[in-house]
PDB file of C-alpha atoms in Angstrom:
ATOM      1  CA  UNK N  14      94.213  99.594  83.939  1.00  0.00           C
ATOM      2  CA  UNK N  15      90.617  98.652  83.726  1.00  0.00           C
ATOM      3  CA  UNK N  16      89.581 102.390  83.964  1.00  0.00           C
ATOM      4  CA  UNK N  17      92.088 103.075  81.162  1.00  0.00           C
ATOM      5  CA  UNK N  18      90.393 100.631  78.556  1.00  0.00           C
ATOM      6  CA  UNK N  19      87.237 101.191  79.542  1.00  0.00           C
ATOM      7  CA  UNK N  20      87.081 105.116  78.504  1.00  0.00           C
ATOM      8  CA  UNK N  21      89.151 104.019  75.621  1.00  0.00           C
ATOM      9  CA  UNK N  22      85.746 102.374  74.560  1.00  0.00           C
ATOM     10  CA  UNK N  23      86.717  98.842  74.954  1.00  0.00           C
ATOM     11  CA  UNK N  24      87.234  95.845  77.818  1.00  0.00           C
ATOM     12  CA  UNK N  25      89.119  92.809  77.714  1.00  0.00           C
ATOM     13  CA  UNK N  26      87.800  89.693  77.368  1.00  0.00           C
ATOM     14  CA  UNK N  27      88.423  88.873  81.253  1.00  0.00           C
ATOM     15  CA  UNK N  28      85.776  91.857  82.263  1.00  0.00           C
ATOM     16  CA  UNK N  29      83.612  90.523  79.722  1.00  0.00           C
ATOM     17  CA  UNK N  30      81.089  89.542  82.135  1.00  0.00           C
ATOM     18  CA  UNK N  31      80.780  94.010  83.947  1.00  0.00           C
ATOM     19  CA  UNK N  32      78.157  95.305  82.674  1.00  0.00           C
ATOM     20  CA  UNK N  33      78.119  99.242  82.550  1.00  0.00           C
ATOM     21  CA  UNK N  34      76.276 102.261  83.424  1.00  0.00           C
ATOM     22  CA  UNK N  35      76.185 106.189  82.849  1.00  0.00           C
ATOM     23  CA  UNK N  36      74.985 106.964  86.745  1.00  0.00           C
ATOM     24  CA  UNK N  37      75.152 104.686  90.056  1.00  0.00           C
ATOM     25  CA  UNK N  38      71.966 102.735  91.367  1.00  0.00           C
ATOM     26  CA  UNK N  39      70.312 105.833  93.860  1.00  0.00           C
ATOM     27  CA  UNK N  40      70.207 103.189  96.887  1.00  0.00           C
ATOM     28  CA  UNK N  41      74.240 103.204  96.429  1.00  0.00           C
ATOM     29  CA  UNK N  42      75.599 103.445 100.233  1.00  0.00           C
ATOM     30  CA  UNK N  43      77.798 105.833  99.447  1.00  0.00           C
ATOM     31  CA  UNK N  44      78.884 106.350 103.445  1.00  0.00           C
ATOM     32  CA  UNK N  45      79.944 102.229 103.070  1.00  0.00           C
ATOM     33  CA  UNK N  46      82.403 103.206 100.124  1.00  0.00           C
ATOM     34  CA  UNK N  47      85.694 104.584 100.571  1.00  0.00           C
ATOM     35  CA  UNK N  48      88.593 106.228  98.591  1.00  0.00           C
ATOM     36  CA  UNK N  49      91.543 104.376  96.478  1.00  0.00           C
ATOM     37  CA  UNK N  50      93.803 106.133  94.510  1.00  0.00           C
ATOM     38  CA  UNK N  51      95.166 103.895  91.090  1.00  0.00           C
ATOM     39  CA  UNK N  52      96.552 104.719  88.388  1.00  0.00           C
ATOM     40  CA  UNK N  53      95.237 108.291  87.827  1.00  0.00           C
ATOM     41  CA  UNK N  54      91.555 107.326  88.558  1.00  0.00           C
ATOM     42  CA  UNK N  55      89.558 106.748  91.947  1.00  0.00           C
ATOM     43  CA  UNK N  56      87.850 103.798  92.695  1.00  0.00           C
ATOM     44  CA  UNK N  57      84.967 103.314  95.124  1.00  0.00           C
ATOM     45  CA  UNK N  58      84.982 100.139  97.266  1.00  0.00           C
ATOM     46  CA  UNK N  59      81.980  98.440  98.850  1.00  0.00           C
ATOM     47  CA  UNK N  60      81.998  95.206 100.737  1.00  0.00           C
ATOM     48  CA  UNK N  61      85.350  94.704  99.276  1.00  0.00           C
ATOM     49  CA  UNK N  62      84.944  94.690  95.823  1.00  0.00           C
ATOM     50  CA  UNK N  63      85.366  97.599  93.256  1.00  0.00           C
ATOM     51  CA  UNK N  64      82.155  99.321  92.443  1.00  0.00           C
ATOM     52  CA  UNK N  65      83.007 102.205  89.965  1.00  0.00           C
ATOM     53  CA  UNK N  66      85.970 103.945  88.734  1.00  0.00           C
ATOM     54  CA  UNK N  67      85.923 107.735  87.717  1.00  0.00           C
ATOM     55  CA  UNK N  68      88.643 109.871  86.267  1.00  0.00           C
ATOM     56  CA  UNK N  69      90.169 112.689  89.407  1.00  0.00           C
ATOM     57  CA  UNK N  70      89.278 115.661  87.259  1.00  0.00           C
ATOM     58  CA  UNK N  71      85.613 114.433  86.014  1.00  0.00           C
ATOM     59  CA  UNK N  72      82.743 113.315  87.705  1.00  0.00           C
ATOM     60  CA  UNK N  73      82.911 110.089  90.212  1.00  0.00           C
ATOM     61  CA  UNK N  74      79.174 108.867  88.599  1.00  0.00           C
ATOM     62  CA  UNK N  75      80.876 108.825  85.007  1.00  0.00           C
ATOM     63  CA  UNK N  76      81.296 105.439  85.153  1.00  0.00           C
ATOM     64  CA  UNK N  77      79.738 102.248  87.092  1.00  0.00           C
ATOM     65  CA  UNK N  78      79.779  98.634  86.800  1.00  0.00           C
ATOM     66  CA  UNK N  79      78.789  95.796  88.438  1.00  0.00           C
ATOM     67  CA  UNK N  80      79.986  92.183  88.267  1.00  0.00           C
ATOM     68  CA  UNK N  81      76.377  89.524  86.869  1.00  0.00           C
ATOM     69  CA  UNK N  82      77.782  86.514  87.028  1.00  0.00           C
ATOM     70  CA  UNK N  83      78.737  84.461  90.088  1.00  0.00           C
ATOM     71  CA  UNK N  84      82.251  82.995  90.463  1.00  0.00           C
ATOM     72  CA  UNK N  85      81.185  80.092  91.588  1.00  0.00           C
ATOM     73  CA  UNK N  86      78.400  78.968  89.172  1.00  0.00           C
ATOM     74  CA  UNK N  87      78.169  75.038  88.840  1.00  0.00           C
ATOM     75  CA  UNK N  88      80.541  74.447  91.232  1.00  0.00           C
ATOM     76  CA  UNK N  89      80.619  72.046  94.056  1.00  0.00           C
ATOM     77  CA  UNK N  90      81.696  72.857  97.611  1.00  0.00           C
ATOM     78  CA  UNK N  91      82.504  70.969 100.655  1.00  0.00           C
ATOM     79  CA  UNK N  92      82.746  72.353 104.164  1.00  0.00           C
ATOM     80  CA  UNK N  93      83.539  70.890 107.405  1.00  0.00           C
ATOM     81  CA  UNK N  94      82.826  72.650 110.482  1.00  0.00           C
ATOM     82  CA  UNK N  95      80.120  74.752 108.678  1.00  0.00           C
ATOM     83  CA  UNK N  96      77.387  74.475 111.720  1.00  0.00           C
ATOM     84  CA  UNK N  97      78.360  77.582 113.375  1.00  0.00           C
ATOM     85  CA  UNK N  98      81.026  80.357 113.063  1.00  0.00           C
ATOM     86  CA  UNK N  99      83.447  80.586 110.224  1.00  0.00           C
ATOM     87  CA  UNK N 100      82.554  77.415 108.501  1.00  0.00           C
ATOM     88  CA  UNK N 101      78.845  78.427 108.748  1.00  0.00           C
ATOM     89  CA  UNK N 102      79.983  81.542 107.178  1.00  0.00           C
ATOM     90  CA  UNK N 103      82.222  80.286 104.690  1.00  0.00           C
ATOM     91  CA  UNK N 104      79.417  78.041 103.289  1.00  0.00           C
ATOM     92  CA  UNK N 105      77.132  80.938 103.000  1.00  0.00           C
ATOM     93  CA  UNK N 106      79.600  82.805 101.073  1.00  0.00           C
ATOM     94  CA  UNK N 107      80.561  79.695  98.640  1.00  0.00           C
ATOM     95  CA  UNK N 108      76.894  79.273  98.387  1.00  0.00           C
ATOM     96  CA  UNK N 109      76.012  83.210  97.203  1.00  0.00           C
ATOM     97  CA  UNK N 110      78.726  82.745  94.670  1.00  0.00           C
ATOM     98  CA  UNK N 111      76.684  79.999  93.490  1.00  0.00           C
ATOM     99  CA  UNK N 112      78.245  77.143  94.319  1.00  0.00           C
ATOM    100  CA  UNK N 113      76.069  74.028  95.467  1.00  0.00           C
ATOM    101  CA  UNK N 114      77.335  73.446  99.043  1.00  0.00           C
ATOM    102  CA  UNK N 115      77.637  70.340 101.173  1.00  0.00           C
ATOM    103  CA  UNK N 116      77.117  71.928 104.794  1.00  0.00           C
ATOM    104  CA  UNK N 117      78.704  69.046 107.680  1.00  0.00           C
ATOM    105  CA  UNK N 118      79.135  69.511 111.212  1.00  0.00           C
ATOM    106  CA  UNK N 119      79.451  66.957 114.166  1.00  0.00           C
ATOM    107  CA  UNK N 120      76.332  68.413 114.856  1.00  0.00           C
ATOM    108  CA  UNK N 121      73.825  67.371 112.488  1.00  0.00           C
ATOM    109  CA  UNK N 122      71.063  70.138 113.727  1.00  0.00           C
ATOM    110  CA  UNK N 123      73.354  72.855 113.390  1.00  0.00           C
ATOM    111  CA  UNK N 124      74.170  71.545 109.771  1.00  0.00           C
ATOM    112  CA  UNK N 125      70.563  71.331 108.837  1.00  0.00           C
ATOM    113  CA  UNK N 126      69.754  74.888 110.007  1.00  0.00           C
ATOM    114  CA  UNK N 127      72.644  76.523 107.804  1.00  0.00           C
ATOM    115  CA  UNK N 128      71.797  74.468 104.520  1.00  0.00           C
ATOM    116  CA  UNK N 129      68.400  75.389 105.599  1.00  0.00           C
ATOM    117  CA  UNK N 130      69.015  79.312 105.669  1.00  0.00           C
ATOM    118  CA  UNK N 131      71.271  79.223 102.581  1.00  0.00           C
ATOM    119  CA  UNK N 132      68.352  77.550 100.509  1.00  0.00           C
ATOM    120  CA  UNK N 133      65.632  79.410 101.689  1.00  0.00           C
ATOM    121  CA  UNK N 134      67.883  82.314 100.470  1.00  0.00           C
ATOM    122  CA  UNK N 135      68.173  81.264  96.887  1.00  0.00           C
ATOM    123  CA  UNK N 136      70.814  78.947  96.788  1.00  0.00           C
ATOM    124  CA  UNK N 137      72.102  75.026  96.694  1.00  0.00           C
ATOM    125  CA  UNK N 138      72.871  73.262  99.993  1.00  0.00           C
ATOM    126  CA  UNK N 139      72.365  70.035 101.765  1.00  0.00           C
ATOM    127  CA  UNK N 140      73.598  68.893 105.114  1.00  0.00           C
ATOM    128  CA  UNK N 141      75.428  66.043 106.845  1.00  0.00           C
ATOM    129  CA  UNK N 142      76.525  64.856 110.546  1.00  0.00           C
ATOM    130  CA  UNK N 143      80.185  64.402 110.074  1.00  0.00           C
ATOM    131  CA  UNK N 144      82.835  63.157 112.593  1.00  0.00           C
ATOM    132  CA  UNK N 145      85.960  64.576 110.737  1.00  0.00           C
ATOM    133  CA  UNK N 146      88.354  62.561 113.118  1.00  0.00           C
ATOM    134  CA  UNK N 147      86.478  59.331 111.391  1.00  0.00           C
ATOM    135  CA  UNK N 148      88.930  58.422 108.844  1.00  0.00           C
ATOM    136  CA  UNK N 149      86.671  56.436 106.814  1.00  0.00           C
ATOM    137  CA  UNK N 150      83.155  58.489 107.232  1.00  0.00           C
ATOM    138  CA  UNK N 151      85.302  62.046 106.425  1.00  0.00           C
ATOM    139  CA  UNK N 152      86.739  59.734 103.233  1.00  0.00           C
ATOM    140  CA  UNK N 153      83.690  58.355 102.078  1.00  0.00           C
ATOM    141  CA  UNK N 154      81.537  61.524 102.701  1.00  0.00           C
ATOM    142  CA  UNK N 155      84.146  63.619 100.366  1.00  0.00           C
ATOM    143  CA  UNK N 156      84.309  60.896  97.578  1.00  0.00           C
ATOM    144  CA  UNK N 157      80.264  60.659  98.153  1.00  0.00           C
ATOM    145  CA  UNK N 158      80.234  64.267  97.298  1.00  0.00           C
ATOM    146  CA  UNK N 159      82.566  64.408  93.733  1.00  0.00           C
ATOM    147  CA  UNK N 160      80.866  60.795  92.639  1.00  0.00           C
ATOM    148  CA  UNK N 161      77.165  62.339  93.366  1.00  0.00           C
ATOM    149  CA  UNK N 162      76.970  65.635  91.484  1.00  0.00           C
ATOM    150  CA  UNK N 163      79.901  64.362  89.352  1.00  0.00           C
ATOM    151  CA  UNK N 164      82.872  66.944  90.467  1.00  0.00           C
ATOM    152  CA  UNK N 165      84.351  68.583  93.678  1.00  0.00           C
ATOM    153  CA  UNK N 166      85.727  72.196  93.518  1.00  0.00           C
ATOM    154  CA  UNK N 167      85.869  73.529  96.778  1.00  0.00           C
ATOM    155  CA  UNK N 168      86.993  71.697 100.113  1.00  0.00           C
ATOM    156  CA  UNK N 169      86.362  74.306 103.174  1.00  0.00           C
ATOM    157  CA  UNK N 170      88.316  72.191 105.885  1.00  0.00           C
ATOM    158  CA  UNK N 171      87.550  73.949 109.269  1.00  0.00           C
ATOM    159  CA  UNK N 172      86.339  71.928 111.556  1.00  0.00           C
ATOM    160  CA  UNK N 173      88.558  71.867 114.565  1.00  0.00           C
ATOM    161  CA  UNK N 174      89.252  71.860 118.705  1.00  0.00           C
ATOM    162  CA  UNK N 175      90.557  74.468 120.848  1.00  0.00           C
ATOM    163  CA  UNK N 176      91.806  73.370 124.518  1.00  0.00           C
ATOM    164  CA  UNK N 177      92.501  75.814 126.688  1.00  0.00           C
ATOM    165  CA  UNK N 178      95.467  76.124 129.025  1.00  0.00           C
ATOM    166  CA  UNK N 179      99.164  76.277 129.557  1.00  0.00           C
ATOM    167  CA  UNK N 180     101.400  73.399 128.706  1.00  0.00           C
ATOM    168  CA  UNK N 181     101.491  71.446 132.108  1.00  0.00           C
ATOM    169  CA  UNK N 182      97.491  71.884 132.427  1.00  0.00           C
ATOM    170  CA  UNK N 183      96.826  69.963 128.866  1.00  0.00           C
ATOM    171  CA  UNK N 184      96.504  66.515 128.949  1.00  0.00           C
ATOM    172  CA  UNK N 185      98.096  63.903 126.607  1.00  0.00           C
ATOM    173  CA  UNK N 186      94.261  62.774 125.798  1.00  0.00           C
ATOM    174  CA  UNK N 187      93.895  66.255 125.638  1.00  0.00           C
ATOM    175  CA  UNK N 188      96.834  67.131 123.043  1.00  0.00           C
ATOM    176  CA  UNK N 189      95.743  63.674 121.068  1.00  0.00           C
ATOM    177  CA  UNK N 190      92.555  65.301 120.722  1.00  0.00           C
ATOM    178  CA  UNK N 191      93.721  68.449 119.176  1.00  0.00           C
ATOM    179  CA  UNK N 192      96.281  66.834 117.098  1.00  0.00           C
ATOM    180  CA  UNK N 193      93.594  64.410 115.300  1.00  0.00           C
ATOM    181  CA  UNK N 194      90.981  67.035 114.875  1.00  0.00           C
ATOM    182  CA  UNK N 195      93.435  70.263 114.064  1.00  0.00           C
ATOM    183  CA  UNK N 196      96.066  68.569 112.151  1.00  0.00           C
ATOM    184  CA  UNK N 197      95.001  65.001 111.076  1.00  0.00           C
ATOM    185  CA  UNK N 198      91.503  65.484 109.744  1.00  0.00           C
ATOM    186  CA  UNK N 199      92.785  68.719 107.958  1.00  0.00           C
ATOM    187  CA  UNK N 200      95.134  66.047 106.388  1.00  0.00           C
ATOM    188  CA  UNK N 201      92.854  63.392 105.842  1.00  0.00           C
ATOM    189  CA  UNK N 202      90.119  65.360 103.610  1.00  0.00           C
ATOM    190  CA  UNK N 203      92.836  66.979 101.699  1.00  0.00           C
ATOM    191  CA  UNK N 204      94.284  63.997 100.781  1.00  0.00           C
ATOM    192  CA  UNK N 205      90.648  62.658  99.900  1.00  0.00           C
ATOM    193  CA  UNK N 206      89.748  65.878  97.729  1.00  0.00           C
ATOM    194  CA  UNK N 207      92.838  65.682  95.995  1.00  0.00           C
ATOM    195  CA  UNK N 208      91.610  62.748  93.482  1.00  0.00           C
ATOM    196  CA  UNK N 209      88.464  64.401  92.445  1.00  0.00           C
ATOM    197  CA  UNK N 210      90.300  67.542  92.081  1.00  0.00           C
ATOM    198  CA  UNK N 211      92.864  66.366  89.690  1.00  0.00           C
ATOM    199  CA  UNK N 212      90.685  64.293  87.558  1.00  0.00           C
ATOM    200  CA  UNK N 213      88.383  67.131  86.638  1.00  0.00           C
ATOM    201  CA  UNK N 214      91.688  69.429  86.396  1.00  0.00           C
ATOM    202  CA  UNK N 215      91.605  71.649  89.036  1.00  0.00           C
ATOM    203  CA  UNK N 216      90.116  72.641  92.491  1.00  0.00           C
ATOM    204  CA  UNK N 217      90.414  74.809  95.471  1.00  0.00           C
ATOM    205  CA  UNK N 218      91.715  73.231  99.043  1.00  0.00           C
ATOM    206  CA  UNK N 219      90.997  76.254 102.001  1.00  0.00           C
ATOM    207  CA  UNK N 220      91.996  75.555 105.566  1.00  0.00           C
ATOM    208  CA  UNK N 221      90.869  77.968 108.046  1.00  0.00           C
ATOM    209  CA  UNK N 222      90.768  78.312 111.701  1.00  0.00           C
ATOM    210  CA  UNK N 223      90.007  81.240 114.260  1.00  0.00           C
ATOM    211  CA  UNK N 224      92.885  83.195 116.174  1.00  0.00           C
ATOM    212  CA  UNK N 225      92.647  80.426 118.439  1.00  0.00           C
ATOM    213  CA  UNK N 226      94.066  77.999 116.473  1.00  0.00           C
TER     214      UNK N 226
END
């Protein structure tokens, strides 16, 4: 569809922000790209996201376009977990879609080192120890965050436990453990974004956890 109206010599208002061009950048990675078939045309993918669409009987440089703006421009994000592994990783990616990013982690090193990397790269981040199975510190950091830069768009909930063994090898301490940190504290910073989040009239909850969990 968005091939269609482009050749037709126009684009909707929601691709307002693609900017076009006649040939594709020369340092294109053309080996990372790979076919899709739509709607007559064939679009080449990179990293996920569409990078030009071309006609099947014309040439597959006719057209190319590239997205300016970033999705998350202005925006405020909150991550838990985001020391190491996928919250580290979902912070970085909240942050290079512009978002401002509040990196925690129990560890307050780790935190420091991501914000760290993500601003020396361009972008907005600052870091804070958090305890997530703290009721009151996980509230009071979340409202911290919307009251400070005056909104909250984005709560990245990940921070969580993994114990390892069968059923009769886990202890109750053990299972009380996972329960608070895997379930509860999920719970509890939902509950806490939710506020922000409706007042300014909308908002993003994400809840994420490896294969282990």
């Amino acid at each position: 569809r968005l091939h269609h109206r482009i050749l037709c010599g126009g684009v909707r208002d929601d691709f307002a922000d693609l900017h076009l061009f006649v040939d594709p950048p020369r340092n294109h990675a053309r080996s990372k790209c790979h076919w899709h078939d739509c709607d007559g045309c064939i679009a080449y993918l990179a990293d996920n996201r569409p990078t030009h669409f071309a006609p099947r009987r014309q040439s597959p440089q006719l057209i190319w376009f590239e997205r300016t703006d970033k999705l998350l421009k202005d925006r405020v994000a909150f991550v838990t977990g985001a020391g190491s592994g996928i919250g580290a990783a979902g912070a970085r990616a909240l942050a290079k879609e512009g978002a401002h990013v509040v990196v925690t982690d129990l560890n307050g090193d780790t935190a420091d080192v991501v914000a760290k990397a993500i601003r020396d790269g361009g972008s907005s981040a600052e870091a804070h120890a958090l305890d997530v199975t703290d009721d009151g510190a996980l509230m009071e950091a979340i409202a911290h965050t919307a009251q400070t830069p005056g909104r909250l768009d984005v709560l990245h909930s990940h921070a969580g436990l993994q114990i390892e063994g069968k059923l009769e090898q886990v202890s109750v301490n053990q299972m009380d453990a996972s329960w608070g940190l895997n379930v509860r504290a999920h719970f509890v910073a939902s509950q806490a974004a939710l506020g922000p989040m409706r007042k300014q009239g909308g908002g993003s909850v994400i809840i994420t956890s490896s294969n282990s969990g």
